Amino acid sequence: MTYAVLWRRDRGPVHAGRLSLLDHTLLLEGTSAGVAGRCELGYDEIENVDIGRTAAQRLGGRPVTVIRSPRGETVEVAMLGGGGLLPELVEQLDAARVKPAA
Amino acid sequence: MTVPSKEFRLRALVDAGIAVSSELSLDGALQRIVEAAASLTGSRYAALGVLDVSGRGLARFFTTGIDPEQRAAIGHLPEGRGILGVLIDDAVPLRLRDLGEDPRSVGFPANHPPMRSFLGVPILLRGVAYGNLYLTEKGGGAGFDEEDEELVTLLASQAAVAIENARLYESATRWSHQLESLNEVGNALVTETELEPLLRLVCERLRSLLEARIVAVALPFGDGRLRFAAVAGEGAADFEQETASLRGSKNGRVLERMRSERIDSLIDDPEVDQDIARRLGLRAGLFVPLVAHDRAIGVIAVHDKVAGDGRFSDDDLRLAETFAARAAVAVDLSQRVARDALRRVVTAQELERRRLARELHDETGQALTSMLLGLKAVEDAGSTEEMRAASADLRELVVQTLQDVRRLAVELRPRALDDFGLVPALERLTSSLAEHTGIAVDFESALGDERLPSELETALYRIVQESLTNIVKHARATRVSVLVARREGEVVVVIEDDGAGFDPERPADGIGLLGMRERAELVEGTLTIESREGGGTTIIAEVPVL
């Protein structure tokens, strides 16, 4: 499953690109000002998934899914594809997170 | 005519054998046999009758001793009654001293020369009768003897071999043509994506093989009617205009019964729509249902064999059934493709509704709950400062919720598309993409203020929207251009990026090209994709504007 997204890691530069839900990991790819970026998180590395709606959290004016790892890293993802995708992603990440890694 | 010597007979028999085996055409060989028979037996007249396929009548008749003027004066050829009929019914040699004295004789037609002595020998091969050799008026006034019978029997067996060879050759040629046509239709089933050209090919090939006047494929449509989806042959244009009722036509009844029928006389069949049959001058027919998964989905109708009285044989019916099986595969496949497309549309609609419901419930609902709590905080504020702070929080929440609801509405269907048209809607879409993703987007339109039909504007907007989403997801592009051009009778939209590109033969999953192509096809348009890995992508949507 892939989504068109805006994303950033640890409040870094905002990338436009793709989120892929792979078998065991969440993969984010994209470019920011022409520079390619990539971020891969195992589902077992996700401690918490939340929705950020404050003005400071939003990306491109859109609410974000906030993904936190046990090491304190934060990844924020805004969905570009259409309405209703944000709750869908949160639900999928929640389901993947509690699933034991194969 | 004198009776030839034994030496002459032997020589003539050998010559006849050589001549028959070296003759290329069946007609030529049979004529040589008739002439040899007359010569060997010293007969004034000789004839060879070839039985028709039913074995009950004469299909061909070769003669010697009667000149063209006499033949013209006699009129029609023998039909196999009288003494000739005796030989057809009972395939054994028959010798008569005087034809006229035999009680089974029916006499001769006017202008027929008198004939007395008679020898008839069946043309047999492995017990199968192919025809008869007839000799009359043996020279010298004598009757035919046993030796004549043996000689003519030998010639008759040569004739049988020649006839069977010719029929085998004809049958092999016919099978070869049938196989070629079936192969052609089979290949078209794999390569042809449009149903009607494929059905037209089935009609054309079947018509050619059956030597029919017209072949049509009727498919059910609407409420209880049949339309002719493909027609080949004489009067095809008139046929294509016709529709037939399922209950009140032969095609409809055959479809209902799922059983083939051969009708020798349409006028005598109460199920045939006589009005149509009369108008199109139809006499005989084959009606074969197209059956797929035990369901009749159409009918092949074949009318009027060009040669003879227009009737078809059982072999013709079997051949039509073979073609009907191919046509049924094509119609079934086409219907399944259409159903799959509809299923995809319905599934996509349901997915969008589910997402919308979730957004309204989880996001908007939660925001409204937060607002209620914010109002409570304002009410419970102990001081003016606390109240101001709570009000400010509440205001931000309302602003964000309003923004989200507007965004949701735009994503579902931008109001600009309905209120102002395609160009303003695309301007907003492209500028929004540039603003949020940092990709440089050029938008150019030659449409001006022209409004297109609503379904065209929607289709083109969604194609551009899907293309831009794909660019963000897959292309890693830095520049995108969207161009709307107007040509004579059509609008062309070109979306081009300088990104990673892909092999159009193997597009990535989730790229939605099928959906984009279907959107274009729904408005009678086309979608062209030009791309190569590392070389960017160009998508061209061309839709006709009437």
XYZ file of C-alpha atoms in Angstrom:
648
model
C 0.000 0.000 0.000
C 1.405 3.428 -0.916
C 0.230 6.965 -0.233
C 1.294 10.380 -1.529
C 2.530 12.252 1.531
C 4.428 15.138 3.025
C 6.729 14.001 5.797
C 9.503 15.122 8.082
C 11.724 13.524 10.664
C 12.574 15.121 13.973
C 11.272 18.518 12.818
C 13.695 18.449 9.869
C 12.990 19.484 6.273
C 9.599 18.633 4.776
C 9.747 16.031 2.016
C 7.092 15.391 -0.627
C 6.928 11.784 -1.701
C 5.601 8.385 -0.878
C 4.781 6.315 2.167
C 4.874 2.557 1.646
C 3.503 0.064 4.137
C 5.795 -2.918 3.631
C 5.597 -6.298 5.342
C 7.659 -5.350 8.373
C 8.555 -1.708 7.913
C 7.167 1.692 7.131
C 9.165 3.319 4.324
C 9.127 7.034 3.582
C 10.798 8.403 0.457
C 10.744 11.821 -1.136
C 12.537 15.013 -2.007
C 12.976 18.301 -0.221
C 14.193 21.209 -2.344
C 15.429 18.663 -4.877
C 17.323 16.616 -2.287
C 16.219 13.011 -1.873
C 15.404 11.721 1.594
C 14.517 8.320 2.985
C 13.311 7.036 6.326
C 12.579 3.442 7.258
C 10.997 2.379 10.518
C 10.287 -1.170 11.606
C 6.764 -1.622 12.951
C 8.355 -2.983 16.118
C 10.190 0.352 16.466
C 6.934 2.298 16.688
C 6.051 3.150 20.253
C 3.133 5.433 19.664
C 0.943 6.761 16.818
C -1.079 9.915 17.257
C -2.731 12.674 15.241
C -1.287 16.187 15.409
C -3.684 18.975 14.612
C -2.032 22.066 16.015
C -0.815 24.747 13.654
C 2.768 23.971 14.612
C 2.383 20.300 13.853
C 0.593 20.625 10.514
C 2.395 20.082 7.218
C 1.060 22.001 4.212
C -1.866 23.053 6.401
C -2.857 19.437 6.929
C -3.056 17.500 10.172
C -0.371 14.858 10.581
C 0.125 11.360 11.868
C 2.803 11.570 14.534
C 4.885 8.419 14.850
C 7.189 8.107 17.845
C 9.936 5.560 18.399
C 11.201 4.349 21.810
C 14.435 6.288 21.127
C 12.448 9.522 21.074
C 12.538 10.010 17.311
C 9.461 11.597 15.775
C 8.166 11.232 12.220
C 5.245 13.368 11.063
C 3.242 12.455 7.974
C 0.499 14.456 6.180
C -1.595 12.739 3.548
C -1.974 14.296 0.084
C -4.184 11.765 -1.667
C -7.676 12.620 -0.480
C -10.090 12.857 2.435
C -10.143 10.244 5.178
C -6.650 8.909 4.586
C -5.184 10.100 7.869
C -7.435 7.976 10.139
C -6.889 5.084 7.725
C -3.110 5.337 8.111
C -3.335 5.602 11.900
C -5.503 2.508 11.978
C -3.114 0.559 9.764
C -0.042 1.597 11.750
C -1.771 0.700 14.998
C -2.628 -2.721 13.619
C 0.911 -3.262 12.297
C 2.522 -2.029 15.519
C 0.819 -4.573 17.787
C 1.397 -7.359 15.260
C 4.396 -9.495 16.294
C 7.194 -9.331 13.734
C 7.347 -12.510 11.646
C -21.810 -48.280 -84.566
C -19.925 -51.600 -84.961
C -18.843 -53.848 -82.109
C -15.076 -53.357 -81.543
C -12.560 -56.204 -81.581
C -11.127 -57.670 -78.363
C -7.717 -56.205 -79.149
C -9.234 -52.769 -79.654
C -11.170 -53.106 -76.419
C -8.055 -54.010 -74.427
C -6.139 -51.125 -75.923
C -9.043 -48.728 -75.311
C -9.393 -49.932 -71.710
C -5.705 -49.317 -71.010
C -5.909 -45.879 -72.687
C -8.992 -45.010 -70.644
C -7.234 -45.975 -67.397
C -4.206 -43.837 -68.255
C -6.390 -40.925 -69.348
C -8.508 -41.022 -66.180
C -5.470 -41.149 -63.892
C -3.787 -38.266 -65.751
C -6.895 -36.047 -65.887
C -6.695 -33.208 -63.345
C -10.339 -32.189 -63.230
C -13.084 -34.562 -62.078
C -15.404 -33.410 -64.862
C -12.718 -34.166 -67.452
C -12.061 -37.617 -65.997
C -15.748 -38.559 -65.882
C -16.301 -37.353 -69.432
C -13.358 -39.531 -70.578
C -14.901 -42.525 -68.787
C -18.274 -42.008 -70.488
C -16.602 -41.762 -73.866
C -14.425 -44.819 -73.205
C -17.469 -46.829 -72.088
C -19.324 -45.970 -75.296
C -16.288 -46.757 -77.418
C -15.474 -50.065 -75.640
C -18.992 -51.392 -75.886
C -19.765 -49.957 -79.300
C -22.723 -48.022 -77.865
C -24.268 -45.048 -79.543
C -25.133 -43.308 -76.294
C -23.487 -43.341 -72.881
C -24.051 -41.355 -69.722
C -22.683 -41.112 -66.205
C -24.843 -39.864 -63.362
C -23.267 -38.715 -60.067
C -25.512 -39.116 -57.027
C -26.156 -36.107 -54.825
C -25.090 -36.069 -51.168
C -28.418 -37.617 -50.086
C -27.845 -40.542 -52.485
C -31.469 -40.248 -53.677
C -31.081 -38.100 -56.789
C -28.620 -37.140 -59.515
C -26.393 -34.166 -58.954
C -24.357 -34.305 -62.195
C -24.910 -35.940 -65.591
C -22.239 -36.526 -68.270
C -23.211 -37.792 -71.718
C -21.821 -38.762 -75.072
C -23.687 -39.357 -78.321
C -26.145 -36.495 -77.838
C -25.168 -33.197 -79.389
C -25.866 -29.818 -77.729
C -28.876 -29.093 -79.935
C -30.500 -32.420 -78.998
C -29.715 -31.838 -75.358
C -31.285 -28.356 -75.512
C -34.361 -29.779 -77.219
C -34.808 -32.477 -74.531
C -34.729 -29.885 -71.765
C -33.898 -30.693 -68.178
C -31.525 -33.500 -67.268
C -32.794 -36.815 -65.899
C -33.732 -36.681 -62.240
C -33.233 -40.364 -61.471
C -36.741 -41.769 -61.978
C -37.754 -44.803 -64.049
C -35.000 -47.217 -64.999
C -32.326 -44.797 -63.761
C -34.138 -44.758 -60.414
C -34.073 -48.572 -60.325
C -30.280 -48.479 -60.443
C -30.156 -45.810 -57.752
C -32.425 -47.834 -55.457
C -30.739 -51.153 -56.139
C -27.047 -50.713 -56.932
C -26.509 -53.835 -59.109
C -25.814 -54.042 -62.876
C -28.899 -54.060 -65.074
C -29.068 -55.266 -68.690
C -32.201 -54.789 -70.804
C -32.821 -55.752 -74.412
C -35.498 -53.059 -74.795
C -35.967 -50.241 -72.322
C -39.514 -49.586 -73.501
C -40.654 -53.085 -72.626
C -39.618 -52.910 -69.006
C -42.632 -52.087 -66.800
C -40.474 -49.868 -64.571
C -39.674 -47.533 -67.465
C -41.379 -44.113 -67.371
C -40.712 -43.431 -71.045
C -38.714 -40.632 -72.633
C -39.350 -36.898 -72.710
C -40.215 -35.152 -75.972
C -37.346 -34.845 -78.486
C -35.450 -37.663 -76.759
C -33.855 -40.058 -79.297
C -35.231 -43.600 -79.234
C -33.229 -46.028 -77.075
C -33.724 -49.766 -76.763
C -30.796 -51.883 -75.505
C -29.571 -50.780 -72.073
C -26.724 -51.535 -69.719
C -26.544 -49.810 -66.341
C -23.685 -50.377 -63.915
C -23.420 -48.807 -60.458
C -20.333 -46.784 -59.610
C -19.343 -48.403 -56.308
C -16.359 -48.120 -54.041
C -16.111 -50.180 -50.845
C -19.863 -50.659 -50.898
C -20.682 -46.947 -51.281
C -22.619 -45.916 -54.416
C -21.392 -42.728 -56.069
C -23.515 -42.934 -59.260
C -24.161 -45.056 -62.341
C -22.816 -45.623 -65.824
C -25.536 -46.028 -68.446
C -25.107 -47.300 -72.009
C -27.750 -47.652 -74.713
C -28.083 -48.575 -78.369
C -25.316 -51.154 -78.669
C -24.007 -51.309 -82.248
C -25.258 -53.969 -84.599
C -28.661 -54.154 -82.977
C -27.473 -56.731 -80.464
C -28.035 -56.465 -76.748
C -25.292 -55.917 -74.153
C -23.552 -59.095 -73.030
C -21.664 -60.237 -69.947
C -18.329 -59.054 -71.335
C -19.751 -55.541 -71.847
C -20.926 -55.584 -68.266
C -17.468 -56.608 -66.982
C -15.736 -53.905 -69.004
C -18.142 -51.203 -67.922
C -17.937 -52.373 -64.296
C -14.162 -51.931 -64.519
C -14.625 -48.414 -65.893
C -17.227 -47.687 -63.229
C -14.760 -48.614 -60.493
C -12.250 -46.182 -62.025
C -14.951 -43.525 -62.017
C -15.677 -44.302 -58.360
C -12.024 -43.753 -57.432
C -11.979 -40.471 -59.357
C -15.191 -39.246 -57.698
C -14.052 -40.239 -54.235
C -10.663 -38.606 -54.722
C -12.349 -35.422 -55.875
C -14.705 -35.454 -52.891
C -11.832 -36.131 -50.499
C -9.874 -33.281 -52.053
C -12.892 -30.987 -51.811
C -13.459 -32.045 -48.219
C -9.778 -31.529 -47.315
C -9.808 -28.090 -48.953
C -12.994 -27.166 -47.091
C -11.481 -28.346 -43.782
C -8.336 -26.398 -44.506
C -10.368 -23.207 -45.100
C -12.398 -23.860 -41.969
C -9.251 -24.356 -39.916
C -7.696 -21.193 -41.329
C -10.819 -19.197 -40.481
C -11.106 -20.697 -37.008
C -7.431 -19.925 -36.409
C -7.960 -16.377 -37.550
C -10.929 -15.957 -35.216
C -8.952 -17.612 -32.390
C -6.065 -15.196 -32.884
C -8.459 -12.247 -32.978
C -9.920 -13.414 -29.665
C -6.491 -12.925 -28.123
C -5.517 -9.681 -29.848
C -8.742 -7.790 -30.569
C -9.958 -5.755 -27.622
C -13.131 -4.403 -29.212
C -16.096 -6.767 -29.384
C -17.805 -5.585 -32.548
C -14.856 -5.934 -34.981
C -14.337 -9.433 -33.599
C -17.965 -10.400 -34.131
C -17.817 -8.898 -37.615
C -14.837 -11.145 -38.390
C -16.813 -14.173 -37.157
C -19.721 -13.170 -39.430
C -17.491 -12.593 -42.466
C -15.589 -15.857 -42.149
C -18.697 -17.929 -41.469
C -20.488 -16.331 -44.386
C -17.590 -17.133 -46.695
C -17.347 -20.762 -45.536
C -21.089 -21.418 -45.703
C -21.520 -19.412 -48.908
C -24.399 -17.667 -47.192
C -26.089 -14.461 -48.235
C -25.957 -12.908 -44.793
C -24.661 -13.727 -41.304
C -25.539 -11.706 -38.194
C -24.860 -11.822 -34.471
C -27.759 -10.674 -32.297
C -27.220 -9.694 -28.664
C -29.854 -8.894 -26.024
C -30.114 -5.269 -24.985
C -32.470 -3.136 -22.951
C -35.766 -4.601 -21.926
C -36.528 -7.759 -23.869
C -35.029 -6.873 -27.237
C -32.193 -8.034 -29.473
C -29.907 -5.863 -31.571
C -27.634 -6.962 -34.400
C -24.148 -6.235 -33.069
C -22.398 -7.424 -36.249
C -23.629 -8.282 -39.728
C -21.796 -9.439 -42.860
C -23.160 -9.864 -46.345
C -25.729 -8.579 -48.746
C -28.079 -6.029 -47.155
C -25.974 -5.758 -43.985
C -26.865 -2.089 -43.564
C -30.615 -2.868 -43.603
C -30.098 -5.673 -41.119
C -28.130 -3.504 -38.694
C -31.093 -1.131 -38.446
C -33.380 -3.899 -37.203
C -34.055 -4.905 -33.645
C -36.105 -7.902 -32.641
C -38.194 -8.745 -29.631
C -36.936 -11.608 -27.479
C -40.363 -13.205 -27.264
C -41.567 -12.492 -30.785
C -38.639 -13.534 -32.962
C -36.880 -16.712 -33.981
C -33.594 -15.330 -32.653
C -35.232 -14.667 -29.291
C -36.802 -18.120 -29.105
C -33.492 -19.825 -29.977
C -31.779 -17.733 -27.306
C -34.403 -18.807 -24.793
C -34.254 -22.509 -25.713
C -30.441 -22.537 -26.053
C -30.744 -24.995 -28.951
C -29.598 -24.608 -32.558
C -32.138 -24.806 -35.362
C -31.969 -25.303 -39.117
C -34.968 -23.802 -40.889
C -35.409 -24.776 -44.552
C -38.357 -22.465 -45.122
C -38.672 -19.379 -42.959
C -42.106 -18.622 -44.319
C -43.458 -21.863 -42.851
C -42.061 -21.249 -39.364
C -44.575 -19.508 -37.099
C -41.808 -18.230 -34.803
C -40.106 -16.238 -37.561
C -40.911 -12.542 -37.722
C -42.414 -12.674 -41.217
C -42.375 -8.920 -41.605
C -38.583 -8.743 -41.234
C -38.066 -11.912 -43.318
C -40.170 -10.476 -46.150
C -38.557 -7.051 -45.974
C -35.051 -8.526 -46.117
C -36.018 -11.270 -48.588
C -34.879 -14.124 -46.325
C -35.800 -17.711 -47.245
C -33.866 -20.214 -45.118
C -31.744 -19.970 -42.022
C -29.560 -21.374 -39.314
C -30.021 -20.065 -35.770
C -27.325 -20.919 -33.255
C -27.238 -19.675 -29.650
C -24.023 -18.275 -28.137
C -23.726 -20.106 -24.846
C -21.245 -19.326 -22.077
C -21.358 -20.847 -18.591
C -24.700 -22.506 -19.391
C -26.236 -19.148 -20.234
C -27.328 -17.959 -23.697
C -25.816 -14.548 -24.375
C -26.585 -14.086 -28.068
C -27.529 -15.766 -31.334
C -25.825 -16.256 -34.692
C -28.311 -16.110 -37.566
C -27.224 -17.318 -41.016
C -29.507 -16.789 -44.005
C -29.801 -18.220 -47.510
C -27.103 -20.315 -49.120
C -26.158 -18.470 -52.284
C -26.206 -21.606 -54.436
C -29.351 -23.695 -54.967
C -32.559 -23.154 -53.066
C -30.929 -21.347 -50.148
C -31.171 -24.251 -47.705
C -28.307 -25.290 -45.425
C -27.135 -28.775 -44.491
C -26.529 -30.314 -41.071
C -22.789 -29.940 -41.706
C -23.380 -26.215 -42.205
C -25.186 -26.117 -38.862
C -22.288 -27.862 -37.122
C -19.834 -25.376 -38.605
C -21.999 -22.458 -37.460
C -22.024 -23.993 -33.961
C -18.223 -24.103 -33.949
C -18.081 -20.401 -34.814
C -20.812 -19.635 -32.289
C -18.646 -21.182 -29.553
C -15.842 -18.720 -30.456
C -18.213 -15.784 -30.621
C -19.650 -16.763 -27.221
C -16.158 -16.582 -25.694
C -15.718 -13.083 -27.136
C -19.097 -11.812 -25.935
C -18.657 -13.375 -22.502
C -15.172 -11.877 -22.146
C -16.397 -8.453 -23.186
C -19.291 -8.601 -20.724
C -16.947 -9.685 -17.953
C -14.542 -6.820 -18.715
C -17.477 -4.388 -18.555
C -18.662 -5.915 -15.266
C -15.122 -5.736 -13.842
C -14.893 -2.054 -14.780
C -18.240 -1.371 -13.120
C -17.163 -3.357 -10.059
C -13.965 -1.290 -9.823
C -15.983 1.935 -9.997
C -18.383 0.755 -7.286
C -15.497 -0.456 -5.092
C -13.676 2.848 -5.510
C -16.847 4.762 -4.612
C -17.371 2.660 -1.506
C -13.751 3.115 -0.438
C -14.062 6.866 -0.837
C -17.297 6.875 1.196
C -15.694 4.776 3.925
C -12.771 7.195 4.125
C -15.129 10.161 4.183
C -17.209 8.575 6.957
C -14.050 7.893 8.959
C -12.788 11.454 8.485
C -16.153 12.886 9.579
C -16.341 10.569 12.572
C -12.720 10.542 13.741
C -11.537 13.998 12.724
C -14.475 16.365 12.428
C -16.387 14.662 15.230
C -13.381 14.823 17.517
C -12.759 18.474 16.625
C -16.362 19.346 17.528
C -15.995 17.467 20.826
C -12.814 19.453 21.508
C -14.731 22.641 20.788
C -17.373 21.675 23.343
C -14.613 21.145 25.880
C -13.125 24.507 24.838
C -16.462 26.210 25.406
C -16.624 24.569 28.818
C -13.130 25.931 29.536
C -14.322 29.426 28.561
C -17.366 29.074 30.803
C -15.291 27.775 33.707
C -12.565 30.415 33.340
C -11.871 31.970 36.741
C -10.437 35.206 35.358
C -10.562 37.370 32.296
C -7.079 36.243 31.322
C -8.018 32.585 31.623
C -11.120 33.264 29.565
C -9.075 35.033 26.849
C -6.594 32.181 26.713
C -9.388 29.578 26.489
C -11.115 31.659 23.794
C -7.889 31.909 21.800
C -7.407 28.113 21.973
C -10.997 27.636 20.923
C -10.620 30.065 18.013
C -7.540 28.207 16.723
C -9.433 24.942 16.935
C -12.377 26.375 14.995
C -10.065 27.814 12.326
C -8.266 24.510 11.888
C -11.477 22.520 11.790
C -12.929 24.882 9.221
C -9.754 24.526 7.162
C -9.959 20.735 7.367
C -13.628 20.630 6.388
C -12.948 22.929 3.408
C -9.988 20.810 2.364
C -12.102 17.693 2.610
C -14.797 19.295 0.457
C -12.234 20.379 -2.161
C -10.672 16.934 -2.240
C -14.054 15.309 -2.731
C -15.027 17.699 -5.490
C -13.675 21.221 -5.879
C -16.439 23.778 -6.074
C -14.369 25.720 -8.602
C -14.878 22.879 -11.070
C -18.653 23.363 -11.009
C -18.712 27.127 -10.557
C -15.863 28.263 -12.806
C -14.848 25.274 -14.909
C -11.845 23.106 -15.632
C -9.184 25.782 -16.034
C -9.683 27.614 -12.683
C -9.982 24.247 -10.899
C -6.703 23.048 -12.427
C -5.027 26.380 -11.599
C -5.886 25.841 -7.930
C -4.864 22.196 -8.022
C -1.467 22.898 -9.579
C -0.702 25.916 -7.405
C -1.649 23.939 -4.295
C 0.698 21.140 -5.369
C 3.538 23.588 -5.939
C 2.946 25.261 -2.603
C 2.859 22.072 -0.554
C 5.477 19.944 -2.258
C 8.032 22.448 -3.499
C 7.773 21.031 -7.019
C 7.834 23.758 -9.693
C 4.550 23.471 -11.596
C 3.784 25.310 -14.860
C 0.174 25.483 -15.883
C -0.919 26.709 -19.280
C -4.319 26.618 -20.935
C -5.586 27.506 -24.378
C -9.224 26.990 -23.373
C -9.822 30.571 -22.270
C -13.260 30.945 -20.680
C -14.743 28.063 -22.643
C -16.748 25.626 -20.549
C -16.758 21.990 -21.568
C -19.524 19.480 -20.875
C -19.507 18.652 -17.162
C -18.500 14.996 -17.606
C -15.486 16.016 -19.721
C -14.359 18.597 -17.154
C -14.665 16.035 -14.366
C -12.816 13.333 -16.304
C -9.941 15.642 -17.259
C -9.697 17.113 -13.743
C -9.484 13.645 -12.188
C -6.888 12.502 -14.739
C -4.682 15.506 -13.919
C -5.268 15.020 -10.167
C -4.282 11.338 -10.358
C -1.249 12.174 -12.511
C -0.037 14.787 -10.010
C -0.533 12.361 -7.114
C 1.514 9.791 -9.034
C 4.252 12.366 -9.652
C 4.505 13.098 -5.914
C 4.459 9.405 -5.020
C 6.747 7.963 -7.647
C 8.534 10.484 -9.850
C 10.880 12.480 -7.552
C 10.353 15.251 -10.099
C 11.536 18.844 -9.707
C 9.430 20.297 -12.540
C 5.958 19.527 -13.798
C 4.006 21.131 -16.593
C 0.289 20.836 -17.244
C -0.964 22.011 -20.618
C -4.588 22.197 -21.772
C -4.837 22.564 -25.547
C -7.857 22.932 -27.802
C -7.902 21.323 -31.236
C -10.610 20.896 -33.843
C -13.226 18.730 -32.166
C -11.135 17.762 -29.139
C -9.395 18.877 -25.979
C -5.930 17.621 -25.171
C -4.369 17.685 -21.719
C -0.649 16.974 -21.402
C 0.994 16.344 -18.015
C 4.772 16.171 -18.186
C 7.415 15.732 -15.489
C 11.196 15.487 -15.350
C 11.167 12.673 -12.810
C 12.331 9.082 -12.609
C 10.039 7.707 -15.327
C 9.107 4.054 -15.602
C 8.646 1.254 -18.088
C 5.060 1.705 -19.354
C 4.912 -2.039 -19.981
C 5.547 -2.664 -16.280
C 4.045 0.185 -14.267
C 4.480 0.242 -10.475
C 1.626 -0.967 -8.276
C -0.882 1.627 -7.188
C -0.135 3.925 -10.100
C -3.792 4.042 -11.116
C -3.157 4.064 -14.874
C -6.077 1.729 -15.516
C -8.449 4.079 -13.700
C -7.133 7.068 -15.666
C -7.493 5.211 -18.953
C -11.028 4.134 -18.070
C -11.928 7.714 -17.206
C -10.701 8.834 -20.632
C -12.523 5.999 -22.397
C -15.755 6.787 -20.564
C -15.852 10.099 -22.442
C -14.792 8.428 -25.733
C -11.231 9.651 -25.274
C -7.792 8.073 -25.172
C -4.891 8.124 -22.755
C -1.313 7.863 -23.995
C 1.646 7.298 -21.684
C 5.180 8.043 -22.793
C 7.871 7.248 -20.285
C 11.201 5.566 -19.813
C 13.225 4.872 -16.745
C 15.252 7.982 -15.874
C 13.625 10.011 -18.642
C 10.495 11.550 -17.116
C 6.895 10.849 -18.019
C 4.360 12.421 -20.370
C 0.680 11.616 -20.085
C -1.610 12.761 -22.874
C -5.383 12.661 -22.498
C -7.330 13.390 -25.671
C -11.100 13.665 -25.491
C -13.511 14.581 -28.278
C -15.741 17.616 -27.838
C -18.877 17.484 -29.947
